[in-house]
């Protein structure tokens, strides 16, 4: 294993794994190597009596502070089972803030650099990286391929066959709003739909060039948004609550609409009847309305731009 080639992260996920050396176990009392999740470490030290004031009892053991320099690396395993490295400084910073949170509670912290409180995060995998175990599964017998594409990242690729629809168990029933971010690459110009939340005849792009969006609605918009993309890689976000609905493409608003939010009875991706030919690199959903250009929205945008620098917005 060549450590220099491992992915470097700066924020931990609660589901990440770190090696643990059991000094009391093993054959004939010899130490043995085990593993522990970040969540378990947080739970353990948060209950200690000597924690930081107001910090839920969290205290970083002195031995961790003294055995490594700030730039030294710890090796971990992410939710996809891939090795990564994280510096001592970033590890301590994540642990001190309670680690990354993905409970949807809106508490402080980040997951893979994104603001906390997310309900779903799919990035180049069917595994939900938000920590909520809302993994995607194929509706039929086929799934999108996992390939390397935009900026060297893994993506989910649809080949246009119309048999690669994914589903996630609906998760927005108690929400009064939702915000969705999708990084996608389109190779087919017309009649595609990427996310459907109700049984509507809706399009993210129709042959006319416009969208007929029904995501987070109980009826579709007619010819909104105008001028949807038919090629290239893009960031699209949907911001919806009981009063407003707004789509941004590459951070440019397509206009705010009056609308009634509907969480829907399904969550389908790349629906079979509106055939998609292209890639989805990131699909991120928050169970809340996030105003465009707000602090939280800007933080999401900045993380996405950091992950995919070739996207055309700044």
PDB file of C-alpha atoms in Angstrom:
ATOM      1  CA  UNK A   1       0.000   0.000   0.000  1.00  0.00           C
ATOM      2  CA  UNK A   2       1.445   3.368  -1.068  1.00  0.00           C
ATOM      3  CA  UNK A   3       0.030   5.916   1.372  1.00  0.00           C
ATOM      4  CA  UNK A   4       0.692   8.894  -0.905  1.00  0.00           C
ATOM      5  CA  UNK A   5      -1.827   7.546  -3.426  1.00  0.00           C
ATOM      6  CA  UNK A   6      -4.688   7.232  -0.921  1.00  0.00           C
ATOM      7  CA  UNK A   7      -7.564   9.696  -1.048  1.00  0.00           C
ATOM      8  CA  UNK A   8      -7.134  12.461   1.530  1.00  0.00           C
ATOM      9  CA  UNK A   9     -10.186  13.674   3.455  1.00  0.00           C
ATOM     10  CA  UNK A  10     -10.615  16.511   5.937  1.00  0.00           C
ATOM     11  CA  UNK A  11     -14.018  15.626   7.433  1.00  0.00           C
ATOM     12  CA  UNK A  12     -15.050  12.351   8.990  1.00  0.00           C
ATOM     13  CA  UNK A  13     -18.307  10.479   8.507  1.00  0.00           C
ATOM     14  CA  UNK A  14     -19.876   8.721  11.485  1.00  0.00           C
ATOM     15  CA  UNK A  15     -19.745   5.462   9.514  1.00  0.00           C
ATOM     16  CA  UNK A  16     -16.017   5.681   8.774  1.00  0.00           C
ATOM     17  CA  UNK A  17     -13.763   3.060  10.342  1.00  0.00           C
ATOM     18  CA  UNK A  18     -10.411   3.483  12.076  1.00  0.00           C
ATOM     19  CA  UNK A  19      -8.047   0.651  13.057  1.00  0.00           C
ATOM     20  CA  UNK A  20      -7.970  -0.173  16.773  1.00  0.00           C
ATOM     21  CA  UNK A  21      -5.249  -2.105  18.579  1.00  0.00           C
ATOM     22  CA  UNK A  22      -6.555  -4.345  21.362  1.00  0.00           C
ATOM     23  CA  UNK A  23      -3.541  -4.534  23.691  1.00  0.00           C
ATOM     24  CA  UNK A  24      -5.212  -6.987  26.104  1.00  0.00           C
ATOM     25  CA  UNK A  25      -6.570  -9.520  23.629  1.00  0.00           C
ATOM     26  CA  UNK A  26      -5.219 -11.915  21.084  1.00  0.00           C
ATOM     27  CA  UNK A  27      -3.508 -15.250  21.320  1.00  0.00           C
ATOM     28  CA  UNK A  28      -1.228 -15.614  24.358  1.00  0.00           C
ATOM     29  CA  UNK A  29      -1.960 -12.044  25.355  1.00  0.00           C
ATOM     30  CA  UNK A  30      -0.433 -10.578  22.194  1.00  0.00           C
ATOM     31  CA  UNK A  31      -2.053  -7.409  20.846  1.00  0.00           C
ATOM     32  CA  UNK A  32      -4.475  -7.865  17.965  1.00  0.00           C
ATOM     33  CA  UNK A  33      -5.786  -5.453  15.372  1.00  0.00           C
ATOM     34  CA  UNK A  34      -9.474  -4.596  15.294  1.00  0.00           C
ATOM     35  CA  UNK A  35     -11.610  -1.745  14.009  1.00  0.00           C
ATOM     36  CA  UNK A  36     -14.042   0.808  15.391  1.00  0.00           C
ATOM     37  CA  UNK A  37     -16.417   3.328  13.820  1.00  0.00           C
ATOM     38  CA  UNK A  38     -16.143   7.064  14.341  1.00  0.00           C
ATOM     39  CA  UNK A  39     -19.657   6.953  15.816  1.00  0.00           C
ATOM     40  CA  UNK A  40     -18.465   4.504  18.465  1.00  0.00           C
ATOM     41  CA  UNK A  41     -15.527   6.739  19.372  1.00  0.00           C
ATOM     42  CA  UNK A  42     -17.836   9.736  19.685  1.00  0.00           C
ATOM     43  CA  UNK A  43     -20.288   7.767  21.864  1.00  0.00           C
ATOM     44  CA  UNK A  44     -17.473   6.539  24.094  1.00  0.00           C
ATOM     45  CA  UNK A  45     -15.704   9.797  24.783  1.00  0.00           C
ATOM     46  CA  UNK A  46     -18.845  11.952  24.902  1.00  0.00           C
ATOM     47  CA  UNK A  47     -19.851  10.179  28.106  1.00  0.00           C
ATOM     48  CA  UNK A  48     -16.546  10.743  29.906  1.00  0.00           C
ATOM     49  CA  UNK A  49     -16.674  13.113  32.894  1.00  0.00           C
ATOM     50  CA  UNK A  50     -13.658  15.209  31.872  1.00  0.00           C
ATOM     51  CA  UNK A  51     -14.894  16.555  28.593  1.00  0.00           C
ATOM     52  CA  UNK A  52     -14.769  20.087  27.338  1.00  0.00           C
ATOM     53  CA  UNK A  53     -17.234  22.563  28.926  1.00  0.00           C
ATOM     54  CA  UNK A  54     -20.543  22.587  27.121  1.00  0.00           C
ATOM     55  CA  UNK A  55     -19.281  19.976  24.718  1.00  0.00           C
ATOM     56  CA  UNK A  56     -21.216  16.980  25.980  1.00  0.00           C
ATOM     57  CA  UNK A  57     -18.252  15.670  27.929  1.00  0.00           C
ATOM     58  CA  UNK A  58     -16.025  15.255  24.873  1.00  0.00           C
ATOM     59  CA  UNK A  59     -12.287  15.120  25.605  1.00  0.00           C
ATOM     60  CA  UNK A  60      -9.457  14.178  23.246  1.00  0.00           C
ATOM     61  CA  UNK A  61      -7.074  11.745  24.964  1.00  0.00           C
ATOM     62  CA  UNK A  62      -3.651  13.254  25.578  1.00  0.00           C
ATOM     63  CA  UNK A  63      -1.938  10.245  24.045  1.00  0.00           C
ATOM     64  CA  UNK A  64      -3.463  11.092  20.649  1.00  0.00           C
ATOM     65  CA  UNK A  65      -2.197  14.645  20.915  1.00  0.00           C
ATOM     66  CA  UNK A  66       1.358  13.665  21.672  1.00  0.00           C
ATOM     67  CA  UNK A  67       2.153  10.644  19.535  1.00  0.00           C
ATOM     68  CA  UNK A  68       1.813  12.301  16.126  1.00  0.00           C
ATOM     69  CA  UNK A  69       2.652  15.596  14.455  1.00  0.00           C
ATOM     70  CA  UNK A  70      -0.163  17.691  12.992  1.00  0.00           C
ATOM     71  CA  UNK A  71       0.692  16.674   9.436  1.00  0.00           C
ATOM     72  CA  UNK A  72       0.986  12.954  10.181  1.00  0.00           C
ATOM     73  CA  UNK A  73      -1.689  10.718   8.710  1.00  0.00           C
ATOM     74  CA  UNK A  74      -4.155   8.252  10.194  1.00  0.00           C
ATOM     75  CA  UNK A  75      -5.517   5.559   7.879  1.00  0.00           C
ATOM     76  CA  UNK A  76      -9.268   4.869   7.812  1.00  0.00           C
ATOM     77  CA  UNK A  77     -11.920   3.076   5.780  1.00  0.00           C
ATOM     78  CA  UNK A  78     -14.930   4.929   4.331  1.00  0.00           C
ATOM     79  CA  UNK A  79     -18.502   3.652   3.919  1.00  0.00           C
ATOM     80  CA  UNK A  80     -17.654   2.100   0.543  1.00  0.00           C
ATOM     81  CA  UNK A  81     -14.810   0.082   2.087  1.00  0.00           C
ATOM     82  CA  UNK A  82     -12.101   2.216   0.498  1.00  0.00           C
ATOM     83  CA  UNK A  83      -8.969   3.280   2.349  1.00  0.00           C
ATOM     84  CA  UNK A  84      -8.341   6.963   2.956  1.00  0.00           C
ATOM     85  CA  UNK A  85      -5.882   9.055   4.940  1.00  0.00           C
ATOM     86  CA  UNK A  86      -6.599  11.989   7.252  1.00  0.00           C
ATOM     87  CA  UNK A  87      -4.080  14.211   9.006  1.00  0.00           C
ATOM     88  CA  UNK A  88      -3.884  14.291  12.769  1.00  0.00           C
ATOM     89  CA  UNK A  89      -4.970  17.955  12.717  1.00  0.00           C
ATOM     90  CA  UNK A  90      -8.098  17.229  10.665  1.00  0.00           C
ATOM     91  CA  UNK A  91      -8.887  14.118  12.696  1.00  0.00           C
ATOM     92  CA  UNK A  92      -8.767  16.044  15.972  1.00  0.00           C
ATOM     93  CA  UNK A  93     -10.800  18.894  14.502  1.00  0.00           C
ATOM     94  CA  UNK A  94     -13.543  16.504  13.386  1.00  0.00           C
ATOM     95  CA  UNK A  95     -13.586  14.654  16.694  1.00  0.00           C
ATOM     96  CA  UNK A  96     -13.630  17.899  18.690  1.00  0.00           C
ATOM     97  CA  UNK A  97     -16.733  19.077  16.853  1.00  0.00           C
ATOM     98  CA  UNK A  98     -18.475  15.809  17.613  1.00  0.00           C
ATOM     99  CA  UNK A  99     -17.555  14.271  14.291  1.00  0.00           C
ATOM    100  CA  UNK A 100     -19.618  14.600  11.168  1.00  0.00           C
ATOM    101  CA  UNK A 101     -23.312  14.287  11.757  1.00  0.00           C
ATOM    102  CA  UNK A 102     -25.899  12.848   9.408  1.00  0.00           C
ATOM    103  CA  UNK A 103     -28.932  12.398  11.612  1.00  0.00           C
ATOM    104  CA  UNK A 104     -31.012  15.032   9.849  1.00  0.00           C
ATOM    105  CA  UNK A 105     -31.260  16.938  13.112  1.00  0.00           C
ATOM    106  CA  UNK A 106     -29.535  20.035  11.788  1.00  0.00           C
ATOM    107  CA  UNK A 107     -26.777  19.901  14.389  1.00  0.00           C
ATOM    108  CA  UNK A 108     -23.288  21.206  13.708  1.00  0.00           C
ATOM    109  CA  UNK A 109     -20.698  19.363  11.674  1.00  0.00           C
ATOM    110  CA  UNK A 110     -20.219  18.154   8.128  1.00  0.00           C
ATOM    111  CA  UNK A 111     -20.362  14.939   6.157  1.00  0.00           C
ATOM    112  CA  UNK A 112     -17.784  14.755   3.363  1.00  0.00           C
ATOM    113  CA  UNK A 113     -17.593  18.539   3.526  1.00  0.00           C
ATOM    114  CA  UNK A 114     -21.352  19.103   3.181  1.00  0.00           C
ATOM    115  CA  UNK A 115     -23.393  20.874   5.889  1.00  0.00           C
ATOM    116  CA  UNK A 116     -25.097  18.497   8.291  1.00  0.00           C
ATOM    117  CA  UNK A 117     -28.765  17.568   8.330  1.00  0.00           C
ATOM    118  CA  UNK A 118     -28.856  15.786   4.986  1.00  0.00           C
ATOM    119  CA  UNK A 119     -31.371  13.023   4.328  1.00  0.00           C
ATOM    120  CA  UNK A 120     -29.645  11.337   1.382  1.00  0.00           C
ATOM    121  CA  UNK A 121     -26.225  11.454  -0.273  1.00  0.00           C
ATOM    122  CA  UNK A 122     -25.399   9.291  -3.276  1.00  0.00           C
ATOM    123  CA  UNK A 123     -21.956   9.891  -4.791  1.00  0.00           C
ATOM    124  CA  UNK A 124     -20.722   7.391  -7.360  1.00  0.00           C
ATOM    125  CA  UNK A 125     -22.354   4.541  -5.473  1.00  0.00           C
ATOM    126  CA  UNK A 126     -25.727   3.044  -4.541  1.00  0.00           C
ATOM    127  CA  UNK A 127     -24.666   3.398  -0.899  1.00  0.00           C
ATOM    128  CA  UNK A 128     -26.200   6.315   0.988  1.00  0.00           C
ATOM    129  CA  UNK A 129     -23.255   8.210   2.457  1.00  0.00           C
ATOM    130  CA  UNK A 130     -25.411  10.460   4.653  1.00  0.00           C
ATOM    131  CA  UNK A 131     -25.378   7.859   7.422  1.00  0.00           C
ATOM    132  CA  UNK A 132     -29.128   7.251   7.142  1.00  0.00           C
ATOM    133  CA  UNK A 133     -28.728   3.917   5.247  1.00  0.00           C
ATOM    134  CA  UNK A 134     -31.152   4.969   2.523  1.00  0.00           C
ATOM    135  CA  UNK A 135     -29.323   2.936  -0.067  1.00  0.00           C
ATOM    136  CA  UNK A 136     -30.580   2.898  -3.648  1.00  0.00           C
ATOM    137  CA  UNK A 137     -31.643  -0.319  -5.332  1.00  0.00           C
ATOM    138  CA  UNK A 138     -32.637  -1.270  -8.858  1.00  0.00           C
ATOM    139  CA  UNK A 139     -36.351  -1.272  -9.684  1.00  0.00           C
ATOM    140  CA  UNK A 140     -35.802  -4.167 -12.079  1.00  0.00           C
ATOM    141  CA  UNK A 141     -32.879  -6.458 -12.696  1.00  0.00           C
ATOM    142  CA  UNK A 142     -30.457  -3.812 -13.976  1.00  0.00           C
ATOM    143  CA  UNK A 143     -28.594  -0.973 -12.286  1.00  0.00           C
ATOM    144  CA  UNK A 144     -26.589   1.908 -13.687  1.00  0.00           C
ATOM    145  CA  UNK A 145     -22.913   1.184 -14.155  1.00  0.00           C
ATOM    146  CA  UNK A 146     -20.309   2.672 -11.824  1.00  0.00           C
ATOM    147  CA  UNK A 147     -17.611   4.317 -13.927  1.00  0.00           C
ATOM    148  CA  UNK A 148     -14.987   7.035 -13.578  1.00  0.00           C
ATOM    149  CA  UNK A 149     -15.946  10.249 -15.359  1.00  0.00           C
ATOM    150  CA  UNK A 150     -16.195  13.930 -14.386  1.00  0.00           C
ATOM    151  CA  UNK A 151     -12.982  15.180 -12.738  1.00  0.00           C
ATOM    152  CA  UNK A 152     -11.821  11.615 -12.152  1.00  0.00           C
ATOM    153  CA  UNK A 153     -14.727  10.813  -9.803  1.00  0.00           C
ATOM    154  CA  UNK A 154     -16.922   7.737  -9.748  1.00  0.00           C
ATOM    155  CA  UNK A 155     -20.399   8.265 -11.189  1.00  0.00           C
ATOM    156  CA  UNK A 156     -23.557   6.276 -11.842  1.00  0.00           C
ATOM    157  CA  UNK A 157     -24.019   5.870 -15.607  1.00  0.00           C
ATOM    158  CA  UNK A 158     -27.292   5.258 -17.447  1.00  0.00           C
ATOM    159  CA  UNK A 159     -26.922   3.873 -20.981  1.00  0.00           C
ATOM    160  CA  UNK A 160     -30.342   4.924 -22.300  1.00  0.00           C
ATOM    161  CA  UNK A 161     -31.789   1.427 -22.355  1.00  0.00           C
ATOM    162  CA  UNK A 162     -34.706   2.399 -20.115  1.00  0.00           C
ATOM    163  CA  UNK A 163     -34.137  -0.492 -17.704  1.00  0.00           C
ATOM    164  CA  UNK A 164     -31.880   1.067 -15.080  1.00  0.00           C
ATOM    165  CA  UNK A 165     -34.296   2.881 -12.773  1.00  0.00           C
ATOM    166  CA  UNK A 166     -33.290   3.171  -9.115  1.00  0.00           C
ATOM    167  CA  UNK A 167     -35.469   3.520  -6.049  1.00  0.00           C
ATOM    168  CA  UNK A 168     -34.955   4.768  -2.515  1.00  0.00           C
ATOM    169  CA  UNK A 169     -37.540   4.172   0.204  1.00  0.00           C
ATOM    170  CA  UNK A 170     -39.515   7.467   0.524  1.00  0.00           C
ATOM    171  CA  UNK A 171     -38.087   9.563   3.363  1.00  0.00           C
ATOM    172  CA  UNK A 172     -39.726  13.011   3.260  1.00  0.00           C
ATOM    173  CA  UNK A 173     -43.170  12.260   4.730  1.00  0.00           C
ATOM    174  CA  UNK A 174     -42.676  14.504   7.784  1.00  0.00           C
ATOM    175  CA  UNK A 175     -40.934  17.320   5.938  1.00  0.00           C
ATOM    176  CA  UNK A 176     -42.409  20.723   5.152  1.00  0.00           C
ATOM    177  CA  UNK A 177     -39.844  21.402   2.461  1.00  0.00           C
ATOM    178  CA  UNK A 178     -36.923  19.859   0.621  1.00  0.00           C
ATOM    179  CA  UNK A 179     -33.787  20.904  -1.231  1.00  0.00           C
ATOM    180  CA  UNK A 180     -32.120  18.709  -3.830  1.00  0.00           C
ATOM    181  CA  UNK A 181     -28.704  19.080  -5.461  1.00  0.00           C
ATOM    182  CA  UNK A 182     -27.775  16.975  -8.478  1.00  0.00           C
ATOM    183  CA  UNK A 183     -24.499  16.925 -10.407  1.00  0.00           C
ATOM    184  CA  UNK A 184     -25.155  15.207 -13.714  1.00  0.00           C
ATOM    185  CA  UNK A 185     -23.772  14.834 -17.210  1.00  0.00           C
ATOM    186  CA  UNK A 186     -26.217  14.554 -20.084  1.00  0.00           C
ATOM    187  CA  UNK A 187     -25.484  12.733 -23.348  1.00  0.00           C
ATOM    188  CA  UNK A 188     -29.081  12.644 -24.630  1.00  0.00           C
ATOM    189  CA  UNK A 189     -30.849  15.883 -25.505  1.00  0.00           C
ATOM    190  CA  UNK A 190     -34.532  15.237 -24.812  1.00  0.00           C
ATOM    191  CA  UNK A 191     -37.179  13.556 -22.680  1.00  0.00           C
ATOM    192  CA  UNK A 192     -35.215  12.688 -19.582  1.00  0.00           C
ATOM    193  CA  UNK A 193     -36.167  12.663 -15.890  1.00  0.00           C
ATOM    194  CA  UNK A 194     -33.690  12.225 -13.054  1.00  0.00           C
ATOM    195  CA  UNK A 195     -35.784  12.316  -9.859  1.00  0.00           C
ATOM    196  CA  UNK A 196     -39.496  11.543  -9.506  1.00  0.00           C
ATOM    197  CA  UNK A 197     -41.381  11.726  -6.205  1.00  0.00           C
ATOM    198  CA  UNK A 198     -44.966  11.116  -7.414  1.00  0.00           C
ATOM    199  CA  UNK A 199     -46.783   9.270 -10.175  1.00  0.00           C
ATOM    200  CA  UNK A 200     -46.617  12.149 -12.650  1.00  0.00           C
ATOM    201  CA  UNK A 201     -45.881  12.431 -16.357  1.00  0.00           C
ATOM    202  CA  UNK A 202     -43.005  14.800 -15.663  1.00  0.00           C
ATOM    203  CA  UNK A 203     -39.748  15.673 -17.386  1.00  0.00           C
ATOM    204  CA  UNK A 204     -36.529  17.345 -16.320  1.00  0.00           C
ATOM    205  CA  UNK A 205     -36.262  18.151 -20.035  1.00  0.00           C
ATOM    206  CA  UNK A 206     -38.947  17.671 -22.681  1.00  0.00           C
ATOM    207  CA  UNK A 207     -38.445  17.661 -26.447  1.00  0.00           C
ATOM    208  CA  UNK A 208     -39.513  21.323 -26.458  1.00  0.00           C
ATOM    209  CA  UNK A 209     -36.348  22.179 -24.523  1.00  0.00           C
ATOM    210  CA  UNK A 210     -38.223  23.090 -21.346  1.00  0.00           C
ATOM    211  CA  UNK A 211     -38.734  21.165 -18.143  1.00  0.00           C
ATOM    212  CA  UNK A 212     -42.066  19.874 -16.838  1.00  0.00           C
ATOM    213  CA  UNK A 213     -40.980  19.447 -13.241  1.00  0.00           C
ATOM    214  CA  UNK A 214     -43.004  17.459 -10.746  1.00  0.00           C
ATOM    215  CA  UNK A 215     -40.275  16.721  -8.184  1.00  0.00           C
ATOM    216  CA  UNK A 216     -41.629  17.579  -4.683  1.00  0.00           C
ATOM    217  CA  UNK A 217     -45.029  18.453  -6.232  1.00  0.00           C
ATOM    218  CA  UNK A 218     -48.399  16.751  -6.707  1.00  0.00           C
ATOM    219  CA  UNK A 219     -48.818  18.223 -10.207  1.00  0.00           C
ATOM    220  CA  UNK A 220     -46.211  19.140 -12.769  1.00  0.00           C
ATOM    221  CA  UNK A 221     -45.260  22.615 -13.915  1.00  0.00           C
ATOM    222  CA  UNK A 222     -46.001  23.365 -17.560  1.00  0.00           C
ATOM    223  CA  UNK A 223     -42.881  24.512 -19.445  1.00  0.00           C
ATOM    224  CA  UNK A 224     -40.822  25.299 -16.356  1.00  0.00           C
ATOM    225  CA  UNK A 225     -37.898  25.684 -16.254  1.00  0.00           C
ATOM    226  CA  UNK A 226     -37.164  27.012 -19.724  1.00  0.00           C
ATOM    227  CA  UNK A 227     -34.019  26.044 -21.643  1.00  0.00           C
ATOM    228  CA  UNK A 228     -32.891  22.948 -19.809  1.00  0.00           C
ATOM    229  CA  UNK A 229     -29.438  21.550 -20.713  1.00  0.00           C
ATOM    230  CA  UNK A 230     -29.050  18.944 -23.431  1.00  0.00           C
ATOM    231  CA  UNK A 231     -25.311  18.293 -23.166  1.00  0.00           C
ATOM    232  CA  UNK A 232     -22.415  18.687 -20.757  1.00  0.00           C
ATOM    233  CA  UNK A 233     -22.057  18.512 -16.973  1.00  0.00           C
ATOM    234  CA  UNK A 234     -24.203  20.632 -14.671  1.00  0.00           C
ATOM    235  CA  UNK A 235     -25.303  21.313 -11.117  1.00  0.00           C
ATOM    236  CA  UNK A 236     -29.060  21.553 -10.726  1.00  0.00           C
ATOM    237  CA  UNK A 237     -30.751  22.399  -7.443  1.00  0.00           C
ATOM    238  CA  UNK A 238     -34.437  22.412  -6.466  1.00  0.00           C
ATOM    239  CA  UNK A 239     -35.588  24.527  -3.496  1.00  0.00           C
ATOM    240  CA  UNK A 240     -39.175  23.805  -2.442  1.00  0.00           C
ATOM    241  CA  UNK A 241     -41.545  24.527   0.430  1.00  0.00           C
ATOM    242  CA  UNK A 242     -45.263  25.288   0.820  1.00  0.00           C
ATOM    243  CA  UNK A 243     -44.871  28.735  -0.698  1.00  0.00           C
ATOM    244  CA  UNK A 244     -42.133  28.694  -3.299  1.00  0.00           C
ATOM    245  CA  UNK A 245     -40.414  26.484  -5.841  1.00  0.00           C
ATOM    246  CA  UNK A 246     -37.184  27.444  -7.534  1.00  0.00           C
ATOM    247  CA  UNK A 247     -34.796  25.611  -9.854  1.00  0.00           C
ATOM    248  CA  UNK A 248     -31.206  26.734 -10.318  1.00  0.00           C
ATOM    249  CA  UNK A 249     -29.018  25.395 -13.121  1.00  0.00           C
ATOM    250  CA  UNK A 250     -25.312  26.031 -12.669  1.00  0.00           C
ATOM    251  CA  UNK A 251     -26.258  28.463  -9.890  1.00  0.00           C
ATOM    252  CA  UNK A 252     -28.435  30.583 -12.213  1.00  0.00           C
ATOM    253  CA  UNK A 253     -32.088  30.818 -11.121  1.00  0.00           C
ATOM    254  CA  UNK A 254     -34.732  29.730 -13.608  1.00  0.00           C
ATOM    255  CA  UNK A 255     -37.249  31.901 -11.774  1.00  0.00           C
ATOM    256  CA  UNK A 256     -39.216  31.455  -8.567  1.00  0.00           C
ATOM    257  CA  UNK A 257     -42.668  29.877  -8.800  1.00  0.00           C
ATOM    258  CA  UNK A 258     -45.597  29.683  -6.404  1.00  0.00           C
ATOM    259  CA  UNK A 259     -46.150  26.088  -5.404  1.00  0.00           C
ATOM    260  CA  UNK A 260     -47.391  23.685  -2.739  1.00  0.00           C
ATOM    261  CA  UNK A 261     -44.732  21.275  -1.476  1.00  0.00           C
ATOM    262  CA  UNK A 262     -45.602  17.572  -1.618  1.00  0.00           C
ATOM    263  CA  UNK A 263     -43.143  14.989  -0.229  1.00  0.00           C
ATOM    264  CA  UNK A 264     -44.531  12.303  -2.543  1.00  0.00           C
ATOM    265  CA  UNK A 265     -44.943   8.569  -2.178  1.00  0.00           C
ATOM    266  CA  UNK A 266     -41.798   7.436  -3.975  1.00  0.00           C
ATOM    267  CA  UNK A 267     -38.226   8.432  -4.732  1.00  0.00           C
ATOM    268  CA  UNK A 268     -37.139   7.191  -8.144  1.00  0.00           C
ATOM    269  CA  UNK A 269     -33.909   8.034  -9.976  1.00  0.00           C
ATOM    270  CA  UNK A 270     -33.414   7.836 -13.741  1.00  0.00           C
ATOM    271  CA  UNK A 271     -36.987   6.701 -14.321  1.00  0.00           C
ATOM    272  CA  UNK A 272     -37.473   4.124 -17.045  1.00  0.00           C
ATOM    273  CA  UNK A 273     -40.300   5.833 -18.955  1.00  0.00           C
ATOM    274  CA  UNK A 274     -38.271   9.050 -19.433  1.00  0.00           C
ATOM    275  CA  UNK A 275     -35.062   7.466 -20.599  1.00  0.00           C
ATOM    276  CA  UNK A 276     -31.847   9.064 -19.375  1.00  0.00           C
ATOM    277  CA  UNK A 277     -28.507   8.698 -21.124  1.00  0.00           C
ATOM    278  CA  UNK A 278     -25.814  10.144 -18.909  1.00  0.00           C
ATOM    279  CA  UNK A 279     -24.204  10.205 -15.477  1.00  0.00           C
ATOM    280  CA  UNK A 280     -25.203  11.222 -11.983  1.00  0.00           C
ATOM    281  CA  UNK A 281     -22.146  12.098  -9.916  1.00  0.00           C
ATOM    282  CA  UNK A 282     -23.871  13.498  -6.810  1.00  0.00           C
ATOM    283  CA  UNK A 283     -27.455  13.381  -5.578  1.00  0.00           C
ATOM    284  CA  UNK A 284     -27.876  15.228  -2.270  1.00  0.00           C
ATOM    285  CA  UNK A 285     -31.204  15.879  -0.515  1.00  0.00           C
ATOM    286  CA  UNK A 286     -31.975  17.888   2.608  1.00  0.00           C
ATOM    287  CA  UNK A 287     -35.400  17.467   4.296  1.00  0.00           C
ATOM    288  CA  UNK A 288     -35.802  21.238   4.577  1.00  0.00           C
ATOM    289  CA  UNK A 289     -36.079  24.341   2.453  1.00  0.00           C
ATOM    290  CA  UNK A 290     -32.654  25.916   1.931  1.00  0.00           C
ATOM    291  CA  UNK A 291     -32.869  29.354   0.404  1.00  0.00           C
ATOM    292  CA  UNK A 292     -30.710  29.888  -2.697  1.00  0.00           C
ATOM    293  CA  UNK A 293     -27.495  31.763  -1.869  1.00  0.00           C
ATOM    294  CA  UNK A 294     -28.025  31.356   1.883  1.00  0.00           C
ATOM    295  CA  UNK A 295     -25.039  30.396   4.020  1.00  0.00           C
ATOM    296  CA  UNK A 296     -25.947  26.706   3.955  1.00  0.00           C
ATOM    297  CA  UNK A 297     -26.657  26.714   0.233  1.00  0.00           C
ATOM    298  CA  UNK A 298     -23.351  28.445  -0.462  1.00  0.00           C
ATOM    299  CA  UNK A 299     -21.520  25.860   1.653  1.00  0.00           C
ATOM    300  CA  UNK A 300     -23.047  23.052  -0.421  1.00  0.00           C
ATOM    301  CA  UNK A 301     -22.159  24.861  -3.644  1.00  0.00           C
ATOM    302  CA  UNK A 302     -18.564  25.376  -2.527  1.00  0.00           C
ATOM    303  CA  UNK A 303     -18.143  21.703  -1.613  1.00  0.00           C
ATOM    304  CA  UNK A 304     -19.565  20.602  -4.957  1.00  0.00           C
ATOM    305  CA  UNK A 305     -17.295  22.999  -6.827  1.00  0.00           C
ATOM    306  CA  UNK A 306     -14.319  21.683  -4.844  1.00  0.00           C
ATOM    307  CA  UNK A 307     -15.250  18.103  -5.756  1.00  0.00           C
ATOM    308  CA  UNK A 308     -15.993  18.904  -9.418  1.00  0.00           C
ATOM    309  CA  UNK A 309     -13.853  21.913 -10.432  1.00  0.00           C
ATOM    310  CA  UNK A 310     -14.752  21.535 -14.119  1.00  0.00           C
ATOM    311  CA  UNK A 311     -18.372  22.585 -13.496  1.00  0.00           C
ATOM    312  CA  UNK A 312     -19.024  25.917 -15.179  1.00  0.00           C
ATOM    313  CA  UNK A 313     -20.203  27.979 -12.171  1.00  0.00           C
ATOM    314  CA  UNK A 314     -17.893  29.753  -9.715  1.00  0.00           C
TER     315      UNK A 314
END
